[in-house]
Short mmCIF file of C-alpha atoms and ligand atoms in Angstrom, two decimals:
data_model
loop_
_atom_site.label_atom_id
_atom_site.label_comp_id
_atom_site.label_asym_id
_atom_site.label_seq_id
_atom_site.Cartn_x
_atom_site.Cartn_y
_atom_site.Cartn_z
CA UNK J 1 39.78 86.72 45.63
CA UNK J 2 43.54 86.67 45.98
CA UNK J 3 46.38 85.03 47.83
CA UNK J 4 47.25 87.02 50.95
CA UNK J 5 49.94 86.76 53.63
CA UNK J 6 48.40 87.64 56.99
CA UNK J 7 49.98 84.98 59.20
CA UNK J 8 53.05 82.80 58.50
CA UNK J 9 50.82 79.71 58.45
CA UNK J 10 48.92 81.10 55.43
CA UNK J 11 51.79 79.67 53.43
CA UNK J 12 52.19 75.93 53.17
CA UNK J 13 55.69 74.66 53.92
CA UNK J 14 56.17 74.17 50.14
CA UNK J 15 55.10 77.75 49.37
CA UNK J 16 57.39 79.03 52.11
CA UNK J 17 60.32 77.11 50.64
CA UNK J 18 59.42 78.37 47.14
CA UNK J 19 59.67 81.96 48.39
CA UNK J 20 62.97 81.34 50.21
CA UNK J 21 64.42 79.62 47.12
CA UNK J 22 63.31 82.47 44.88
CA UNK J 23 64.86 84.94 47.36
CA UNK J 24 68.18 83.12 46.98
CA UNK J 25 67.83 83.04 43.17
CA UNK J 26 67.23 86.79 43.14
CA UNK J 27 70.37 87.31 45.24
CA UNK J 28 72.32 85.21 42.74
CA UNK J 29 70.97 86.99 39.65
CA UNK J 30 69.32 90.34 40.39
CA UNK J 31 69.30 91.52 36.79
CA UNK J 32 67.05 88.64 35.73
CA UNK J 33 64.23 89.86 38.01
CA UNK J 34 64.49 93.58 37.32
CA UNK J 35 61.31 93.77 35.21
CA UNK J 36 59.13 91.12 36.85
CA UNK J 37 56.72 93.77 38.23
CA UNK J 38 56.89 96.27 35.38
CA UNK J 39 53.63 98.22 35.28
CA UNK J 40 52.53 96.97 38.73
CA UNK J 41 51.94 99.12 41.80
CA UNK J 42 52.50 98.32 45.46
CA UNK J 43 50.62 100.39 48.06
CA UNK J 44 52.40 100.67 51.41
CA UNK J 45 49.81 101.61 54.03
CA UNK J 46 51.75 102.24 57.23
CA UNK J 47 49.67 103.39 60.20
CA UNK J 48 52.55 102.81 62.60
CA UNK J 49 56.23 103.90 62.52
CA UNK J 50 58.65 101.87 60.42
CA UNK J 51 61.97 102.44 58.72
CA UNK J 52 63.20 99.04 57.61
CA UNK J 53 59.99 97.29 56.70
CA UNK J 54 58.48 100.11 54.65
CA UNK J 55 61.69 101.01 52.85
CA UNK J 56 62.46 97.35 52.34
CA UNK J 57 59.09 96.88 50.59
CA UNK J 58 59.64 100.06 48.58
CA UNK J 59 63.11 99.08 47.52
CA UNK J 60 61.96 95.50 46.74
CA UNK J 61 59.20 96.73 44.41
CA UNK J 62 61.56 99.20 42.74
CA UNK J 63 64.11 96.45 42.11
CA UNK J 64 61.36 94.40 40.49
CA UNK J 65 60.67 97.27 38.09
CA UNK J 66 57.35 98.23 39.75
CA UNK J 67 56.06 101.42 41.35
CA UNK J 68 55.11 102.31 44.91
CA UNK J 69 52.49 104.61 46.42
CA UNK J 70 51.13 104.95 49.95
CA UNK J 71 51.50 106.71 53.27
CA UNK J 72 53.86 106.32 56.20
CA UNK J 73 51.82 108.03 58.85
CA UNK J 74 48.12 107.56 59.56
CA UNK J 75 47.86 111.32 60.19
CA UNK J 76 48.40 111.89 56.46
CA UNK J 77 45.60 109.54 55.46
CA UNK J 78 41.81 109.60 55.68
CA UNK J 79 42.04 107.56 58.88
CA UNK J 80 42.47 110.89 60.62
CA UNK J 81 38.98 111.69 59.29
CA UNK J 82 37.64 108.46 60.74
CA UNK J 83 37.82 106.13 57.74
CA UNK J 84 37.80 102.44 58.59
CA UNK J 85 40.49 100.00 57.56
CA UNK J 86 37.92 98.18 55.41
CA UNK J 87 36.97 101.32 53.47
CA UNK J 88 40.58 102.44 53.00
CA UNK J 89 41.38 99.00 51.59
CA UNK J 90 38.47 99.13 49.12
CA UNK J 91 39.66 102.53 47.95
CA UNK J 92 43.28 101.43 47.55
CA UNK J 93 42.06 98.45 45.50
CA UNK J 94 41.23 100.98 42.77
CA UNK J 95 44.85 102.18 42.68
CA UNK J 96 47.20 99.30 43.44
CA UNK J 97 47.91 95.69 42.45
CA UNK J 98 49.18 94.62 45.88
CA UNK J 99 49.08 96.09 49.40
CA UNK J 100 51.53 95.97 52.31
CA UNK J 101 49.89 97.14 55.54
CA UNK J 102 51.28 97.89 58.99
CA UNK J 103 48.77 98.75 61.69
CA UNK J 104 48.72 99.14 65.48
CA UNK J 105 45.37 97.32 65.72
CA UNK J 106 45.66 93.53 65.95
CA UNK J 107 43.84 91.86 63.09
CA UNK J 108 43.91 94.95 60.84
CA UNK J 109 45.60 93.12 57.96
CA UNK J 110 42.98 90.37 58.21
CA UNK J 111 40.20 92.96 57.89
CA UNK J 112 42.03 94.49 54.93
CA UNK J 113 42.34 91.08 53.24
CA UNK J 114 38.64 90.39 53.80
CA UNK J 115 37.89 93.58 51.88
CA UNK J 116 40.47 93.25 49.12
CA UNK J 117 40.57 91.75 45.64
CA UNK J 118 44.33 92.30 45.46
CA UNK J 119 46.88 90.50 47.67
CA UNK J 120 47.36 91.98 51.15
CA UNK J 121 50.63 91.50 53.00
CA UNK J 122 50.64 91.96 56.77
CA UNK J 123 53.66 94.14 57.55
CA UNK J 124 52.92 93.94 61.29
CA UNK J 125 49.61 94.13 63.21
CA UNK J 126 50.04 95.31 66.80
CA UNK J 127 51.89 92.74 68.84
CA UNK J 128 50.22 89.91 66.95
CA UNK J 129 52.09 88.95 63.81
CA UNK J 130 54.82 90.01 61.37
CA UNK J 131 55.14 87.33 58.70
CA UNK J 132 57.50 89.15 56.32
CA UNK J 133 60.04 89.59 59.12
CA UNK J 134 59.71 85.83 59.52
CA UNK J 135 60.58 85.24 55.86
CA UNK J 136 63.56 87.52 56.40
CA UNK J 137 64.62 85.60 59.50
CA UNK J 138 64.24 82.20 57.81
CA UNK J 139 66.25 83.21 54.77
CA UNK J 140 68.95 84.60 57.06
CA UNK J 141 69.11 81.41 59.15
CA UNK J 142 69.31 79.36 55.95
CA UNK J 143 72.10 81.50 54.52
CA UNK J 144 74.07 81.76 57.76
CA UNK J 145 73.79 78.14 58.94
CA UNK J 146 72.98 76.30 55.71
CA UNK J 147 69.83 74.81 57.29
CA UNK J 148 66.63 75.61 59.16
CA UNK J 149 65.95 72.07 60.46
CA UNK J 150 67.69 70.79 63.59
CA UNK J 151 68.50 74.08 65.25
CA UNK J 152 68.29 75.27 68.82
CA UNK J 153 67.11 78.88 68.81
CA UNK J 154 67.06 81.19 71.81
CA UNK J 155 64.56 84.07 71.81
CA UNK J 156 65.63 86.79 74.20
CA UNK J 157 63.85 89.92 75.40
CA UNK J 158 60.23 90.87 74.90
CA UNK J 159 58.54 87.60 74.02
CA UNK J 160 55.16 88.89 75.17
CA UNK J 161 54.70 91.83 72.79
CA UNK J 162 57.33 90.95 70.17
CA UNK J 163 55.31 90.08 67.06
CA UNK J 164 58.43 88.97 65.18
CA UNK J 165 58.99 86.28 67.82
CA UNK J 166 55.40 85.02 67.58
CA UNK J 167 55.52 84.71 63.82
CA UNK J 168 58.95 83.10 63.67
CA UNK J 169 58.08 80.44 66.27
CA UNK J 170 54.95 79.58 64.27
CA UNK J 171 56.94 79.16 61.08
CA UNK J 172 59.72 77.17 62.78
CA UNK J 173 57.17 74.76 64.26
CA UNK J 174 56.89 73.31 60.75
CA UNK J 175 60.56 72.37 60.56
CA UNK J 176 62.16 69.20 61.90
CA UNK J 177 64.19 69.08 65.09
CA UNK J 178 63.76 72.72 66.15
CA UNK J 179 64.24 73.39 69.88
CA UNK J 180 63.23 76.70 71.43
CA UNK J 181 64.77 78.41 74.45
CA UNK J 182 62.67 81.30 75.76
CA UNK J 183 64.82 83.82 77.63
CA UNK J 184 62.67 86.49 79.28
CA UNK J 185 61.76 87.96 82.64
CA UNK J 186 58.44 86.84 84.11
CA UNK J 187 56.65 89.99 82.84
CA UNK J 188 57.70 89.44 79.22
CA UNK J 189 57.09 85.74 78.76
CA UNK J 190 55.65 84.21 75.60
CA UNK J 191 51.80 84.28 75.62
CA UNK J 192 50.11 81.04 76.65
CA UNK J 193 48.36 80.56 73.31
CA UNK J 194 51.77 80.49 71.62
CA UNK J 195 53.13 77.90 74.05
CA UNK J 196 50.04 75.70 73.84
CA UNK J 197 48.70 76.14 70.34
CA UNK J 198 52.04 76.47 68.60
CA UNK J 199 54.79 74.71 70.55
CA UNK J 200 52.90 71.93 72.36
CA UNK J 201 50.54 71.18 69.46
CA UNK J 202 53.42 70.82 67.03
CA UNK J 203 55.73 68.96 69.38
CA UNK J 204 58.30 71.77 69.56
CA UNK J 205 60.26 71.35 72.79
CA UNK J 206 60.73 74.62 74.70
CA UNK J 207 62.23 75.74 77.97
CA UNK J 208 61.72 79.05 79.77
CA UNK J 209 64.66 80.67 81.55
CA UNK J 210 65.32 84.14 82.90
CA UNK J 211 69.00 84.50 82.13
CA UNK J 212 71.10 84.10 79.03
CA UNK J 213 74.46 82.94 80.40
CA UNK J 214 73.57 79.32 81.31
CA UNK J 215 72.00 78.59 77.90
CA UNK J 216 74.03 80.59 75.38
CA UNK J 217 76.42 77.68 74.71
CA UNK J 218 73.52 75.48 73.49
CA UNK J 219 72.28 77.89 70.83
CA UNK J 220 72.67 77.83 67.04
CA UNK J 221 70.69 81.06 66.74
CA UNK J 222 70.29 83.83 69.30
CA UNK J 223 67.30 86.02 68.39
CA UNK J 224 67.48 89.27 70.36
CA UNK J 225 64.52 91.63 70.58
CA UNK J 226 63.74 95.14 71.78
CA UNK J 227 61.38 95.63 74.70
CA UNK J 228 58.30 97.01 72.91
CA UNK J 229 57.90 100.28 74.81
CA UNK J 230 54.88 101.39 72.75
CA UNK J 231 52.82 98.37 73.87
CA UNK J 232 53.17 99.04 77.62
CA UNK J 233 50.20 100.60 79.34
CA UNK J 234 52.32 101.36 82.42
CA UNK J 235 55.61 103.25 81.94
CA UNK J 236 57.04 102.14 85.31
CA UNK J 237 56.59 98.55 84.23
CA UNK J 238 58.58 99.29 81.06
CA UNK J 239 61.36 100.92 83.13
CA UNK J 240 61.60 97.83 85.32
CA UNK J 241 62.22 95.46 82.40
CA UNK J 242 63.84 97.57 79.70
CA UNK J 243 67.46 96.77 80.54
CA UNK J 244 66.96 93.19 81.61
CA UNK J 245 69.14 91.69 78.86
CA UNK J 246 72.10 93.32 77.24
CA UNK J 247 74.23 91.19 74.93
CA UNK J 248 77.85 92.31 74.89
CA UNK J 249 81.05 90.78 73.54
CA UNK J 250 81.96 89.22 76.92
CA UNK J 251 78.73 87.17 76.99
CA UNK J 252 79.62 85.60 73.64
CA UNK J 253 82.69 83.82 75.03
CA UNK J 254 80.72 80.67 75.77
CA UNK J 255 78.66 80.75 72.57
CA UNK J 256 79.24 78.37 69.66
CA UNK J 257 81.74 79.61 67.08
CA UNK J 258 79.11 79.42 64.33
CA UNK J 259 76.09 80.66 66.32
CA UNK J 260 74.31 83.46 64.49
CA UNK J 261 72.91 86.51 66.22
CA UNK J 262 69.72 87.93 64.77
CA UNK J 263 67.66 91.00 65.68
CA UNK J 264 64.72 92.38 63.68
CA UNK J 265 65.95 95.90 64.56
CA UNK J 266 65.65 98.65 65.64
CA UNK J 267 67.82 97.93 68.66
CA UNK J 268 67.75 100.17 71.67
CA UNK J 269 70.52 98.91 73.93
CA UNK J 270 69.94 95.15 74.06
CA UNK J 271 72.96 94.48 71.82
CA UNK J 272 76.00 96.53 72.64
CA UNK J 273 77.89 97.90 69.61
CA UNK J 274 80.99 95.88 70.55
CA UNK J 275 79.12 92.82 69.20
CA UNK J 276 78.71 94.36 65.71
CA UNK J 277 82.20 93.41 64.51
CA UNK J 278 81.79 89.78 65.62
CA UNK J 279 81.31 87.56 62.52
CA UNK J 280 78.34 85.95 64.27
CA UNK J 281 76.44 89.25 64.28
CA UNK J 282 74.09 88.77 61.32
CA UNK J 283 71.54 91.51 61.98
CA UNK J 284 72.63 93.90 59.24
CA UNK J 285 72.91 91.06 56.71
CA UNK J 286 69.39 90.12 57.89
CA UNK J 287 68.11 93.56 56.80
CA UNK J 288 69.43 93.01 53.28
CA UNK J 289 67.94 89.53 53.08
CA UNK J 290 64.61 91.17 53.98
CA UNK J 291 64.60 93.10 50.73
CA UNK J 292 65.32 90.02 48.62
CA UNK J 293 62.73 87.87 50.33
CA UNK J 294 60.12 90.64 49.93
CA UNK J 295 60.96 90.75 46.21
CA UNK J 296 60.30 87.02 46.10
CA UNK J 297 57.07 87.37 48.09
CA UNK J 298 55.64 90.18 45.95
CA UNK J 299 56.31 88.29 42.73
CA UNK J 300 54.93 85.02 44.07
CA UNK J 301 51.72 86.58 45.49
CA UNK J 302 51.06 88.36 42.19
CA UNK J 303 51.66 85.09 40.33
CA UNK J 304 49.56 82.96 42.73
CA UNK J 305 46.69 85.44 42.69
CA UNK J 306 46.10 84.58 39.02
CA UNK J 307 45.29 81.01 40.10
CA UNK J 308 41.90 80.70 41.90
CA UNK J 309 42.97 77.40 43.50
CA UNK J 310 45.54 79.42 45.47
CA UNK J 311 42.99 81.90 46.89
CA UNK J 312 43.31 82.41 50.64
CA UNK J 313 40.49 80.98 52.67
CA UNK J 314 40.34 83.68 55.31
CA UNK J 315 37.31 82.49 57.28
CA UNK J 316 37.27 78.75 58.02
CA UNK J 317 34.03 76.87 57.42
CA UNK J 318 33.59 76.10 61.13
CA UNK J 319 33.93 79.77 62.16
CA UNK J 320 31.23 81.23 64.42
CA UNK J 321 29.96 84.71 63.60
CA UNK J 322 28.48 87.27 65.97
CA UNK J 323 28.33 85.08 69.07
CA UNK J 324 31.42 86.07 71.12
CA UNK J 325 33.30 89.25 72.02
CA UNK J 326 37.11 89.30 71.89
CA UNK J 327 38.84 89.89 75.23
CA UNK J 328 41.75 91.73 73.60
CA UNK J 329 41.26 95.50 73.79
CA UNK J 330 43.81 96.02 71.00
CA UNK J 331 41.88 93.78 68.61
CA UNK J 332 40.36 95.55 65.63
CA UNK J 333 37.02 93.87 66.39
CA UNK J 334 36.86 95.94 69.60
CA UNK J 335 38.04 99.18 68.02
CA UNK J 336 36.60 99.72 64.55
CA UNK J 337 32.91 99.82 63.75
CA UNK J 338 31.58 97.32 61.25
CA UNK J 339 34.07 94.55 62.04
CA UNK J 340 32.00 91.43 62.61
CA UNK J 341 33.00 89.23 65.55
CA UNK J 342 34.29 85.94 64.12
CA UNK J 343 35.74 83.11 66.18
CA UNK J 344 37.23 79.79 65.06
CA UNK J 345 37.76 76.62 67.08
CA UNK J 346 41.11 76.54 68.92
CA UNK J 347 43.54 74.02 67.51
CA UNK J 348 44.83 72.91 70.90
CA UNK J 349 41.72 72.74 73.06
CA UNK J 350 38.51 71.11 71.82
CA UNK J 351 35.55 73.32 72.64
CA UNK J 352 37.61 76.54 73.00
CA UNK J 353 37.36 79.39 70.54
CA UNK J 354 39.91 81.92 69.27
CA UNK J 355 39.32 85.30 67.67
CA UNK J 356 39.89 85.11 63.91
CA UNK J 357 41.63 88.50 63.91
CA UNK J 358 44.01 88.30 66.88
CA UNK J 359 43.77 84.70 68.24
CA UNK J 360 42.62 85.81 71.72
CA UNK J 361 39.98 83.98 73.69
CA UNK J 362 36.41 85.28 73.96
CA UNK J 363 35.44 87.48 76.88
CA UNK J 364 34.04 85.77 79.91
CA UNK J 365 32.36 87.40 82.91
CA UNK J 366 35.67 87.24 84.86
CA UNK J 367 37.78 89.10 82.29
CA UNK J 368 35.24 91.46 80.72
C1 NCD T 1 60.12 94.90 64.34
C2 NCD T 1 58.65 95.25 64.37
O1 NCD T 1 58.24 96.27 63.82
O2 NCD T 1 57.92 94.47 64.95
N1 NCD T 1 60.86 95.68 63.45
C3 NCD T 1 60.89 95.37 62.14
O3 NCD T 1 59.88 95.21 61.48
N2 NCD T 1 62.09 95.15 61.60
C4 NCD T 1 60.73 94.83 65.67
C5 NCD T 1 60.61 95.98 66.61
O4 NCD T 1 60.01 97.02 66.30
O5 NCD T 1 61.14 95.85 67.71
#
């Protein structure tokens, strides 16, 4: 057993704060942490393209004095021969002390964790979740604004497929006085489960709008996102929405002087380069914070995994096995063989169930 990070809520608020504090301590005294992971190995298993996240993990482990192995393209791994995520994880357990996995199948990191004795970090699973980007975003908000509580944050762009948005909203729902403004065209709105199970359940007020100008003056943080082209099944649909929001210097005139602009990157054209020189543009500082917070995460997960009381409880006691089928075609339970269907009770609606891997509802006759 080990302590994993599959979803931002796997960390208690105290653990989250411990990681953010350690991230800041590392920034203040990098030398002190340069041998914390001496003799340890991180495996980066990236089945989907990535520049920042993979290199950020690599650089984080190197700065901690550890080593890195792995692959950056599924074509170079045994997956191309048909190996399952579960088997690959068991194999990598023989080589590495900790795993960071990015996968296009939703729930892949959960399956990896269920088959791993070493900590698994979800570095992005389909459009579901991306908890280490969330740690990056939280540390950046804290460093830019001096607080995470009592902020109004606007999420703009692809709120439907943007996994960084889903994870950050979940994490922010644990802070006091956070208000959320969802800025997206109809086709790219935040999924219902996020609105109900995350915002409404936790008393996070949110509004949905389809243009940025009327709300920009209210925001402490503007979180821009790329329209996730790779998740669209219909290219015409992507073309219709891809240029819906473009932030340029002129739109910032009505924004607060100390608002901070975040973007998980890569950007396509949703932030014009004339914004880059604005002191509020924090997206490149955000990248650097990502390395420090990943250093903090790796060291904490390795430390916590020595303590059995910290072991992740991946499958809740009230989970139901083998009874339902997930309605999400991108869910690993519908793609890979040998992945048992597991559902847990929904937090928001008594009697409703959610897939353990991707949080979708079960199939019914109408949507199957
Ligand atoms: C994001 C991702 O992969 O979800 N990028 C990242 O990890 N920094 C955002 C994106 O790809 O748009």
